[in-house]
Amino acid sequence: MTTPPTPGLSGVPSRAPASAPASSDSRTATFRVWRGDATGGAFHDYPTETSTGMVVLDAIHQIQADQANDLAVRWNCKAGKCGSCSAEINGKPRLMCMTRLSDLSLDAPVTVEPMRAFPLVKDLVTDLSWNYRVKKQITKFTPRPPDAPDGTWRIQQADVDRVQEFRKCIECYLCQDVCHVIREHHEQDTFIGPRFFVYAAALEMHPLDIADRIPALKREHGIGFCNITKCCTSVCPENITITDNAIIPLKERVVDEFYDPLGKLVKLFSRAHRG
């Protein structure tokens, strides 16, 4: 893929639900869409009629229907819940279905391009298979034995609430795309990225789980590469506080286990007691 210039990456996507286009207040806007495949490509300009209520995905579908029938784009729900339509809009990783045209300036071309952190398949579609391979490497949920005669568990609601935030993830991989360790330094072999630190945190902090993923997070999964820029948090469409609530607590557990002898002893005793 020929890499176009990188616009700024700051900003938080709008979370207002998408609605169908209306017929009033129409105007022509230009969408500068990346066309190409792994061998190369370029931006193409498409003047498109827009109207009140449209989102970027609406415009892409209109271009696909009227001007570029072979334009490749991945999408499914158009409701911000499937995570399929991730792209970079004016240089910001966003969901196309949740980015309203009313939130963008239409006086200049609206740039729509594929996520840069992943191999290009065609046009706006990227190969996300690396993420699925990474997920398989993380130790799965390992519950402690039941603590009640009926084979169930007793846990505190506060402990359940702590991990609920992480379950909102829709695996759009915008956080992976914006992470400089993956995007610019290409450390895919030694770094699993923010999405999977969230996944690991959901397991590590689960009140029933007794598996120890901390050594793998330090060694194989490369949590030390994260320097807490919070760019992943800023692009999350579900507003998960990735850095503060997932990555930093995991870093603290790494420090406790490997660099604090007293903390390591307490943790070993705690796990033995829970088991």
PDB file of C-alpha atoms in Angstrom:
ATOM      1  CA  MET A   1       0.000   0.000   0.000  1.00  0.00           C
ATOM      2  CA  THR A   2       1.356   3.426  -0.911  1.00  0.00           C
ATOM      3  CA  THR A   3       1.207   5.378   2.355  1.00  0.00           C
ATOM      4  CA  PRO A   4      -0.475   8.799   2.065  1.00  0.00           C
ATOM      5  CA  PRO A   5       0.515  11.667   4.377  1.00  0.00           C
ATOM      6  CA  THR A   6      -0.637  11.167   7.970  1.00  0.00           C
ATOM      7  CA  PRO A   7      -3.101  13.795   9.272  1.00  0.00           C
ATOM      8  CA  GLY A   8      -3.464  14.419  13.017  1.00  0.00           C
ATOM      9  CA  LEU A   9      -4.758  11.577  15.171  1.00  0.00           C
ATOM     10  CA  SER A  10      -6.306  13.489  18.050  1.00  0.00           C
ATOM     11  CA  GLY A  11     -10.021  13.677  18.709  1.00  0.00           C
ATOM     12  CA  VAL A  12     -12.856  11.536  19.981  1.00  0.00           C
ATOM     13  CA  PRO A  13     -15.507  10.170  17.604  1.00  0.00           C
ATOM     14  CA  SER A  14     -19.104  11.263  18.043  1.00  0.00           C
ATOM     15  CA  ARG A  15     -21.214   8.626  19.747  1.00  0.00           C
ATOM     16  CA  ALA A  16     -24.607   9.913  18.542  1.00  0.00           C
ATOM     17  CA  PRO A  17     -26.581   7.075  16.889  1.00  0.00           C
ATOM     18  CA  ALA A  18     -26.730   7.064  13.111  1.00  0.00           C
ATOM     19  CA  SER A  19     -30.004   7.886  11.374  1.00  0.00           C
ATOM     20  CA  ALA A  20     -31.298   7.621   7.824  1.00  0.00           C
ATOM     21  CA  PRO A  21     -30.529  10.459   5.410  1.00  0.00           C
ATOM     22  CA  ALA A  22     -33.182  13.149   5.032  1.00  0.00           C
ATOM     23  CA  SER A  23     -34.136  14.833   1.786  1.00  0.00           C
ATOM     24  CA  SER A  24     -33.766  18.458   2.902  1.00  0.00           C
ATOM     25  CA  ASP A  25     -30.684  20.685   3.117  1.00  0.00           C
ATOM     26  CA  SER A  26     -28.801  18.739   0.473  1.00  0.00           C
ATOM     27  CA  ARG A  27     -25.410  19.908  -0.739  1.00  0.00           C
ATOM     28  CA  THR A  28     -22.539  18.480  -2.723  1.00  0.00           C
ATOM     29  CA  ALA A  29     -19.474  17.386  -0.793  1.00  0.00           C
ATOM     30  CA  THR A  30     -16.279  15.791  -2.041  1.00  0.00           C
ATOM     31  CA  PHE A  31     -15.081  12.532  -0.519  1.00  0.00           C
ATOM     32  CA  ARG A  32     -11.429  11.688  -1.094  1.00  0.00           C
ATOM     33  CA  VAL A  33     -11.419   7.891  -0.867  1.00  0.00           C
ATOM     34  CA  TRP A  34      -8.395   5.603  -0.936  1.00  0.00           C
ATOM     35  CA  ARG A  35      -8.572   3.103  -3.811  1.00  0.00           C
ATOM     36  CA  GLY A  36      -6.054   0.345  -4.249  1.00  0.00           C
ATOM     37  CA  ASP A  37      -4.670  -2.897  -2.886  1.00  0.00           C
ATOM     38  CA  ALA A  38      -1.459  -4.239  -1.365  1.00  0.00           C
ATOM     39  CA  THR A  39       0.487  -3.416  -4.525  1.00  0.00           C
ATOM     40  CA  GLY A  40      -0.373   0.293  -4.430  1.00  0.00           C
ATOM     41  CA  GLY A  41      -3.124   2.821  -4.890  1.00  0.00           C
ATOM     42  CA  ALA A  42      -4.168   6.459  -4.671  1.00  0.00           C
ATOM     43  CA  PHE A  43      -6.901   8.767  -3.450  1.00  0.00           C
ATOM     44  CA  HIS A  44      -9.858   9.402  -5.761  1.00  0.00           C
ATOM     45  CA  ASP A  45     -12.270  12.313  -5.393  1.00  0.00           C
ATOM     46  CA  TYR A  46     -16.017  11.632  -5.537  1.00  0.00           C
ATOM     47  CA  PRO A  47     -18.424  14.605  -5.528  1.00  0.00           C
ATOM     48  CA  THR A  48     -21.482  13.332  -3.674  1.00  0.00           C
ATOM     49  CA  GLU A  49     -24.877  14.711  -2.752  1.00  0.00           C
ATOM     50  CA  THR A  50     -25.312  14.821   1.017  1.00  0.00           C
ATOM     51  CA  SER A  51     -28.273  15.651   3.202  1.00  0.00           C
ATOM     52  CA  THR A  52     -29.204  16.140   6.838  1.00  0.00           C
ATOM     53  CA  GLY A  53     -28.609  13.131   9.060  1.00  0.00           C
ATOM     54  CA  MET A  54     -26.061  11.379   6.881  1.00  0.00           C
ATOM     55  CA  VAL A  55     -23.018   9.634   8.288  1.00  0.00           C
ATOM     56  CA  VAL A  56     -19.817   8.856   6.420  1.00  0.00           C
ATOM     57  CA  LEU A  57     -20.927   5.277   5.753  1.00  0.00           C
ATOM     58  CA  ASP A  58     -24.040   6.626   3.998  1.00  0.00           C
ATOM     59  CA  ALA A  59     -21.819   8.663   1.684  1.00  0.00           C
ATOM     60  CA  ILE A  60     -19.569   5.678   0.977  1.00  0.00           C
ATOM     61  CA  HIS A  61     -22.594   3.556   0.106  1.00  0.00           C
ATOM     62  CA  GLN A  62     -23.876   6.304  -2.173  1.00  0.00           C
ATOM     63  CA  ILE A  63     -20.511   6.472  -3.947  1.00  0.00           C
ATOM     64  CA  GLN A  64     -20.510   2.688  -4.208  1.00  0.00           C
ATOM     65  CA  ALA A  65     -23.986   2.693  -5.761  1.00  0.00           C
ATOM     66  CA  ASP A  66     -23.599   5.625  -8.166  1.00  0.00           C
ATOM     67  CA  GLN A  67     -19.939   6.063  -9.062  1.00  0.00           C
ATOM     68  CA  ALA A  68     -17.720   3.160  -7.953  1.00  0.00           C
ATOM     69  CA  ASN A  69     -19.538  -0.156  -7.892  1.00  0.00           C
ATOM     70  CA  ASP A  70     -16.323  -2.018  -7.124  1.00  0.00           C
ATOM     71  CA  LEU A  71     -15.434   0.058  -4.050  1.00  0.00           C
ATOM     72  CA  ALA A  72     -14.608  -2.403  -1.251  1.00  0.00           C
ATOM     73  CA  VAL A  73     -15.860  -1.521   2.228  1.00  0.00           C
ATOM     74  CA  ARG A  74     -16.525  -3.686   5.292  1.00  0.00           C
ATOM     75  CA  TRP A  75     -19.678  -2.992   7.298  1.00  0.00           C
ATOM     76  CA  ASN A  76     -22.549  -4.797   8.983  1.00  0.00           C
ATOM     77  CA  CYS A  77     -24.871  -3.221  11.551  1.00  0.00           C
ATOM     78  CA  LYS A  78     -24.622   0.539  10.840  1.00  0.00           C
ATOM     79  CA  ALA A  79     -25.385   1.062  14.536  1.00  0.00           C
ATOM     80  CA  GLY A  80     -21.932   1.300  16.109  1.00  0.00           C
ATOM     81  CA  LYS A  81     -22.079  -2.185  17.618  1.00  0.00           C
ATOM     82  CA  CYS A  82     -20.356  -4.564  15.214  1.00  0.00           C
ATOM     83  CA  GLY A  83     -17.055  -2.693  14.825  1.00  0.00           C
ATOM     84  CA  SER A  84     -16.830  -3.570  11.129  1.00  0.00           C
ATOM     85  CA  CYS A  85     -16.676  -0.160   9.441  1.00  0.00           C
ATOM     86  CA  SER A  86     -13.480   1.129  11.043  1.00  0.00           C
ATOM     87  CA  ALA A  87     -11.521   3.560   8.882  1.00  0.00           C
ATOM     88  CA  GLU A  88      -9.534   6.773   9.122  1.00  0.00           C
ATOM     89  CA  ILE A  89     -11.616   9.861   8.452  1.00  0.00           C
ATOM     90  CA  ASN A  90      -9.624  13.050   7.968  1.00  0.00           C
ATOM     91  CA  GLY A  91      -6.757  11.151   9.585  1.00  0.00           C
ATOM     92  CA  LYS A  92      -8.666  10.085  12.720  1.00  0.00           C
ATOM     93  CA  PRO A  93      -9.503   6.418  13.393  1.00  0.00           C
ATOM     94  CA  ARG A  94     -13.304   6.274  13.567  1.00  0.00           C
ATOM     95  CA  LEU A  95     -16.333   4.172  12.826  1.00  0.00           C
ATOM     96  CA  MET A  96     -17.824   5.381   9.545  1.00  0.00           C
ATOM     97  CA  CYS A  97     -21.346   4.638  10.758  1.00  0.00           C
ATOM     98  CA  MET A  98     -20.925   6.849  13.833  1.00  0.00           C
ATOM     99  CA  THR A  99     -19.253   9.824  12.168  1.00  0.00           C
ATOM    100  CA  ARG A 100     -21.900  12.365  11.224  1.00  0.00           C
ATOM    101  CA  LEU A 101     -21.269  14.647   8.281  1.00  0.00           C
ATOM    102  CA  SER A 102     -22.602  17.495  10.408  1.00  0.00           C
ATOM    103  CA  ASP A 103     -19.548  17.025  12.654  1.00  0.00           C
ATOM    104  CA  LEU A 104     -17.167  17.461   9.714  1.00  0.00           C
ATOM    105  CA  SER A 105     -16.293  20.445   7.572  1.00  0.00           C
ATOM    106  CA  LEU A 106     -17.614  19.791   4.073  1.00  0.00           C
ATOM    107  CA  ASP A 107     -15.890  22.864   2.637  1.00  0.00           C
ATOM    108  CA  ALA A 108     -12.819  20.721   1.977  1.00  0.00           C
ATOM    109  CA  PRO A 109     -12.653  17.107   0.769  1.00  0.00           C
ATOM    110  CA  VAL A 110     -13.429  14.522   3.444  1.00  0.00           C
ATOM    111  CA  THR A 111     -10.607  11.975   3.434  1.00  0.00           C
ATOM    112  CA  VAL A 112     -11.600   8.332   3.959  1.00  0.00           C
ATOM    113  CA  GLU A 113      -8.865   5.703   4.037  1.00  0.00           C
ATOM    114  CA  PRO A 114      -8.251   2.238   5.511  1.00  0.00           C
ATOM    115  CA  MET A 115      -6.679   1.661   8.909  1.00  0.00           C
ATOM    116  CA  ARG A 116      -2.930   2.068   8.447  1.00  0.00           C
ATOM    117  CA  ALA A 117      -1.804  -0.405  11.091  1.00  0.00           C
ATOM    118  CA  PHE A 118      -3.062  -3.455   9.187  1.00  0.00           C
ATOM    119  CA  PRO A 119      -2.255  -4.962   5.774  1.00  0.00           C
ATOM    120  CA  LEU A 120      -4.454  -3.653   2.990  1.00  0.00           C
ATOM    121  CA  VAL A 121      -6.764  -6.051   1.172  1.00  0.00           C
ATOM    122  CA  LYS A 122      -8.580  -3.624  -1.097  1.00  0.00           C
ATOM    123  CA  ASP A 123      -9.750  -0.010  -0.864  1.00  0.00           C
ATOM    124  CA  LEU A 124     -11.122   0.453   2.679  1.00  0.00           C
ATOM    125  CA  VAL A 125     -10.814  -3.205   3.716  1.00  0.00           C
ATOM    126  CA  THR A 126      -7.827  -4.381   5.781  1.00  0.00           C
ATOM    127  CA  ASP A 127      -6.643  -7.786   6.959  1.00  0.00           C
ATOM    128  CA  LEU A 128      -7.414  -8.086  10.681  1.00  0.00           C
ATOM    129  CA  SER A 129      -6.398 -11.723  11.095  1.00  0.00           C
ATOM    130  CA  TRP A 130      -3.369 -10.867  13.251  1.00  0.00           C
ATOM    131  CA  ASN A 131      -5.752  -9.750  16.003  1.00  0.00           C
ATOM    132  CA  TYR A 132      -7.500 -13.120  16.037  1.00  0.00           C
ATOM    133  CA  ARG A 133      -4.189 -14.948  16.308  1.00  0.00           C
ATOM    134  CA  VAL A 134      -3.146 -12.733  19.217  1.00  0.00           C
ATOM    135  CA  LYS A 135      -6.354 -13.432  21.121  1.00  0.00           C
ATOM    136  CA  LYS A 136      -5.690 -17.167  21.001  1.00  0.00           C
ATOM    137  CA  GLN A 137      -2.362 -16.626  22.783  1.00  0.00           C
ATOM    138  CA  ILE A 138      -3.950 -15.212  25.934  1.00  0.00           C
ATOM    139  CA  THR A 139      -4.748 -17.694  28.704  1.00  0.00           C
ATOM    140  CA  LYS A 140      -8.482 -18.279  28.767  1.00  0.00           C
ATOM    141  CA  PHE A 141     -10.836 -17.804  31.690  1.00  0.00           C
ATOM    142  CA  THR A 142      -9.895 -20.214  34.499  1.00  0.00           C
ATOM    143  CA  PRO A 143     -12.442 -20.161  37.354  1.00  0.00           C
ATOM    144  CA  ARG A 144     -11.691 -21.310  40.880  1.00  0.00           C
ATOM    145  CA  PRO A 145     -13.665 -24.281  42.254  1.00  0.00           C
ATOM    146  CA  PRO A 146     -17.267 -23.498  43.291  1.00  0.00           C
ATOM    147  CA  ASP A 147     -17.579 -22.332  46.870  1.00  0.00           C
ATOM    148  CA  ALA A 148     -21.222 -23.252  47.461  1.00  0.00           C
ATOM    149  CA  PRO A 149     -22.832 -26.696  47.896  1.00  0.00           C
ATOM    150  CA  ASP A 150     -24.969 -26.169  44.794  1.00  0.00           C
ATOM    151  CA  GLY A 151     -21.871 -25.773  42.595  1.00  0.00           C
ATOM    152  CA  THR A 152     -22.068 -22.002  42.234  1.00  0.00           C
ATOM    153  CA  TRP A 153     -19.942 -19.097  43.444  1.00  0.00           C
ATOM    154  CA  ARG A 154     -20.407 -16.156  45.773  1.00  0.00           C
ATOM    155  CA  ILE A 155     -18.833 -12.874  44.632  1.00  0.00           C
ATOM    156  CA  GLN A 156     -19.225  -9.216  45.484  1.00  0.00           C
ATOM    157  CA  GLN A 157     -21.144  -6.983  43.093  1.00  0.00           C
ATOM    158  CA  ALA A 158     -18.353  -4.409  43.217  1.00  0.00           C
ATOM    159  CA  ASP A 159     -15.941  -6.999  41.829  1.00  0.00           C
ATOM    160  CA  VAL A 160     -18.347  -7.791  38.997  1.00  0.00           C
ATOM    161  CA  ASP A 161     -18.825  -4.110  38.198  1.00  0.00           C
ATOM    162  CA  ARG A 162     -15.091  -3.579  37.866  1.00  0.00           C
ATOM    163  CA  VAL A 163     -14.818  -5.697  34.717  1.00  0.00           C
ATOM    164  CA  GLN A 164     -18.125  -4.731  33.090  1.00  0.00           C
ATOM    165  CA  GLU A 165     -16.571  -1.746  31.328  1.00  0.00           C
ATOM    166  CA  PHE A 166     -14.170  -4.007  29.456  1.00  0.00           C
ATOM    167  CA  ARG A 167     -17.028  -6.107  28.111  1.00  0.00           C
ATOM    168  CA  LYS A 168     -18.314  -3.157  26.094  1.00  0.00           C
ATOM    169  CA  CYS A 169     -15.507  -3.653  23.562  1.00  0.00           C
ATOM    170  CA  ILE A 170     -16.852  -4.221  20.017  1.00  0.00           C
ATOM    171  CA  GLU A 171     -13.440  -5.180  18.595  1.00  0.00           C
ATOM    172  CA  CYS A 172     -13.382  -2.371  16.059  1.00  0.00           C
ATOM    173  CA  TYR A 173      -9.571  -2.312  16.504  1.00  0.00           C
ATOM    174  CA  LEU A 174      -9.400   1.478  16.309  1.00  0.00           C
ATOM    175  CA  CYS A 175      -7.259   1.394  19.459  1.00  0.00           C
ATOM    176  CA  GLN A 176      -4.899  -1.047  17.749  1.00  0.00           C
ATOM    177  CA  ASP A 177      -4.768   1.171  14.680  1.00  0.00           C
ATOM    178  CA  VAL A 178      -3.867   4.343  16.576  1.00  0.00           C
ATOM    179  CA  CYS A 179      -1.271   2.711  18.852  1.00  0.00           C
ATOM    180  CA  HIS A 180       2.170   3.921  17.769  1.00  0.00           C
ATOM    181  CA  VAL A 181       3.849   0.693  18.885  1.00  0.00           C
ATOM    182  CA  ILE A 182       1.882  -1.178  16.222  1.00  0.00           C
ATOM    183  CA  ARG A 183       1.311   1.610  13.704  1.00  0.00           C
ATOM    184  CA  GLU A 184       4.780   3.114  13.514  1.00  0.00           C
ATOM    185  CA  HIS A 185       7.163   0.650  15.160  1.00  0.00           C
ATOM    186  CA  HIS A 186       5.543  -2.535  13.815  1.00  0.00           C
ATOM    187  CA  GLU A 187       6.074  -4.553  16.991  1.00  0.00           C
ATOM    188  CA  GLN A 188       3.318  -7.054  16.205  1.00  0.00           C
ATOM    189  CA  ASP A 189       5.578  -9.983  17.099  1.00  0.00           C
ATOM    190  CA  THR A 190       6.261  -8.732  20.622  1.00  0.00           C
ATOM    191  CA  PHE A 191       3.260  -6.520  21.504  1.00  0.00           C
ATOM    192  CA  ILE A 192      -0.415  -7.478  21.638  1.00  0.00           C
ATOM    193  CA  GLY A 193      -1.869  -3.952  21.681  1.00  0.00           C
ATOM    194  CA  PRO A 194      -4.465  -2.103  23.771  1.00  0.00           C
ATOM    195  CA  ARG A 195      -7.478  -4.156  22.699  1.00  0.00           C
ATOM    196  CA  PHE A 196      -5.909  -7.301  24.148  1.00  0.00           C
ATOM    197  CA  PHE A 197      -4.656  -5.587  27.269  1.00  0.00           C
ATOM    198  CA  VAL A 198      -8.331  -4.790  27.855  1.00  0.00           C
ATOM    199  CA  TYR A 199      -9.191  -8.440  27.223  1.00  0.00           C
ATOM    200  CA  ALA A 200      -6.440  -9.590  29.590  1.00  0.00           C
ATOM    201  CA  ALA A 201      -7.580  -7.089  32.231  1.00  0.00           C
ATOM    202  CA  ALA A 202     -11.141  -8.398  32.027  1.00  0.00           C
ATOM    203  CA  LEU A 203      -9.794 -11.859  32.845  1.00  0.00           C
ATOM    204  CA  GLU A 204      -7.140 -10.861  35.399  1.00  0.00           C
ATOM    205  CA  MET A 205      -9.598  -8.723  37.365  1.00  0.00           C
ATOM    206  CA  HIS A 206     -12.456 -11.204  37.209  1.00  0.00           C
ATOM    207  CA  PRO A 207     -13.329 -12.243  40.777  1.00  0.00           C
ATOM    208  CA  LEU A 208     -13.462 -15.944  39.853  1.00  0.00           C
ATOM    209  CA  ASP A 209     -10.360 -16.222  37.689  1.00  0.00           C
ATOM    210  CA  ILE A 210      -7.224 -17.809  39.157  1.00  0.00           C
ATOM    211  CA  ALA A 211      -4.918 -17.965  36.117  1.00  0.00           C
ATOM    212  CA  ASP A 212      -1.739 -15.887  36.223  1.00  0.00           C
ATOM    213  CA  ARG A 213      -1.205 -13.953  32.974  1.00  0.00           C
ATOM    214  CA  ILE A 214       1.255 -11.449  34.416  1.00  0.00           C
ATOM    215  CA  PRO A 215       4.475 -13.225  33.325  1.00  0.00           C
ATOM    216  CA  ALA A 216       3.156 -13.480  29.757  1.00  0.00           C
ATOM    217  CA  LEU A 217       2.078  -9.821  29.772  1.00  0.00           C
ATOM    218  CA  LYS A 218       5.616  -8.832  30.722  1.00  0.00           C
ATOM    219  CA  ARG A 219       7.484 -11.178  28.389  1.00  0.00           C
ATOM    220  CA  GLU A 220       5.530 -12.406  25.366  1.00  0.00           C
ATOM    221  CA  HIS A 221       2.847  -9.704  25.236  1.00  0.00           C
ATOM    222  CA  GLY A 222       5.104  -6.662  25.659  1.00  0.00           C
ATOM    223  CA  ILE A 223       3.091  -4.488  28.021  1.00  0.00           C
ATOM    224  CA  GLY A 224       6.288  -2.586  28.810  1.00  0.00           C
ATOM    225  CA  PHE A 225       6.240  -1.089  25.301  1.00  0.00           C
ATOM    226  CA  CYS A 226       3.143   0.967  26.161  1.00  0.00           C
ATOM    227  CA  ASN A 227       4.178   4.456  27.264  1.00  0.00           C
ATOM    228  CA  ILE A 228       0.670   5.562  28.252  1.00  0.00           C
ATOM    229  CA  THR A 229      -0.048   8.229  25.616  1.00  0.00           C
ATOM    230  CA  LYS A 230      -3.796   7.470  25.980  1.00  0.00           C
ATOM    231  CA  CYS A 231      -4.340   7.699  22.220  1.00  0.00           C
ATOM    232  CA  CYS A 232      -6.166   4.357  22.404  1.00  0.00           C
ATOM    233  CA  THR A 233      -8.603   5.736  24.965  1.00  0.00           C
ATOM    234  CA  SER A 234      -9.256   8.828  22.856  1.00  0.00           C
ATOM    235  CA  VAL A 235     -10.500   6.857  19.832  1.00  0.00           C
ATOM    236  CA  CYS A 236     -12.575   4.193  21.600  1.00  0.00           C
ATOM    237  CA  PRO A 237     -16.210   4.466  20.375  1.00  0.00           C
ATOM    238  CA  GLU A 238     -17.428   2.736  23.548  1.00  0.00           C
ATOM    239  CA  ASN A 239     -15.559   5.227  25.757  1.00  0.00           C
ATOM    240  CA  ILE A 240     -13.663   2.486  27.583  1.00  0.00           C
ATOM    241  CA  THR A 241     -10.977   4.025  29.761  1.00  0.00           C
ATOM    242  CA  ILE A 242      -8.356   1.707  28.289  1.00  0.00           C
ATOM    243  CA  THR A 243      -5.208   3.279  29.685  1.00  0.00           C
ATOM    244  CA  ASP A 244      -6.266   4.171  33.207  1.00  0.00           C
ATOM    245  CA  ASN A 245      -8.528   1.214  34.001  1.00  0.00           C
ATOM    246  CA  ALA A 246      -6.860  -1.634  32.088  1.00  0.00           C
ATOM    247  CA  ILE A 247      -3.260  -0.983  31.056  1.00  0.00           C
ATOM    248  CA  ILE A 248      -1.983   0.890  34.117  1.00  0.00           C
ATOM    249  CA  PRO A 249      -3.403  -1.662  36.619  1.00  0.00           C
ATOM    250  CA  LEU A 250      -1.793  -4.464  34.589  1.00  0.00           C
ATOM    251  CA  LYS A 251       1.518  -2.594  34.614  1.00  0.00           C
ATOM    252  CA  GLU A 252       1.206  -2.254  38.381  1.00  0.00           C
ATOM    253  CA  ARG A 253       0.701  -6.018  38.685  1.00  0.00           C
ATOM    254  CA  VAL A 254       3.827  -6.615  36.618  1.00  0.00           C
ATOM    255  CA  VAL A 255       5.789  -4.350  38.966  1.00  0.00           C
ATOM    256  CA  ASP A 256       4.333  -6.103  42.009  1.00  0.00           C
ATOM    257  CA  GLU A 257       5.257  -9.540  40.718  1.00  0.00           C
ATOM    258  CA  PHE A 258       8.690  -8.902  39.277  1.00  0.00           C
ATOM    259  CA  TYR A 259      10.104  -5.907  41.121  1.00  0.00           C
ATOM    260  CA  ASP A 260       8.475  -5.937  44.580  1.00  0.00           C
ATOM    261  CA  PRO A 261       9.411  -9.046  46.606  1.00  0.00           C
ATOM    262  CA  LEU A 262       6.860  -8.333  49.328  1.00  0.00           C
ATOM    263  CA  GLY A 263       4.091  -7.753  46.801  1.00  0.00           C
ATOM    264  CA  LYS A 264       4.954 -10.992  45.021  1.00  0.00           C
ATOM    265  CA  LEU A 265       4.725 -12.909  48.292  1.00  0.00           C
ATOM    266  CA  VAL A 266       1.318 -11.428  49.108  1.00  0.00           C
ATOM    267  CA  LYS A 267       0.029 -12.298  45.642  1.00  0.00           C
ATOM    268  CA  LEU A 268       1.211 -15.905  45.849  1.00  0.00           C
ATOM    269  CA  PHE A 269      -0.459 -16.293  49.235  1.00  0.00           C
ATOM    270  CA  SER A 270      -3.659 -14.737  47.943  1.00  0.00           C
ATOM    271  CA  ARG A 271      -3.848 -17.011  44.909  1.00  0.00           C
ATOM    272  CA  ALA A 272      -3.153 -20.092  47.026  1.00  0.00           C
ATOM    273  CA  HIS A 273      -5.918 -19.090  49.432  1.00  0.00           C
ATOM    274  CA  ARG A 274      -8.417 -18.493  46.600  1.00  0.00           C
ATOM    275  CA  GLY A 275      -7.546 -21.803  44.955  1.00  0.00           C
TER     276      GLY A 275
END
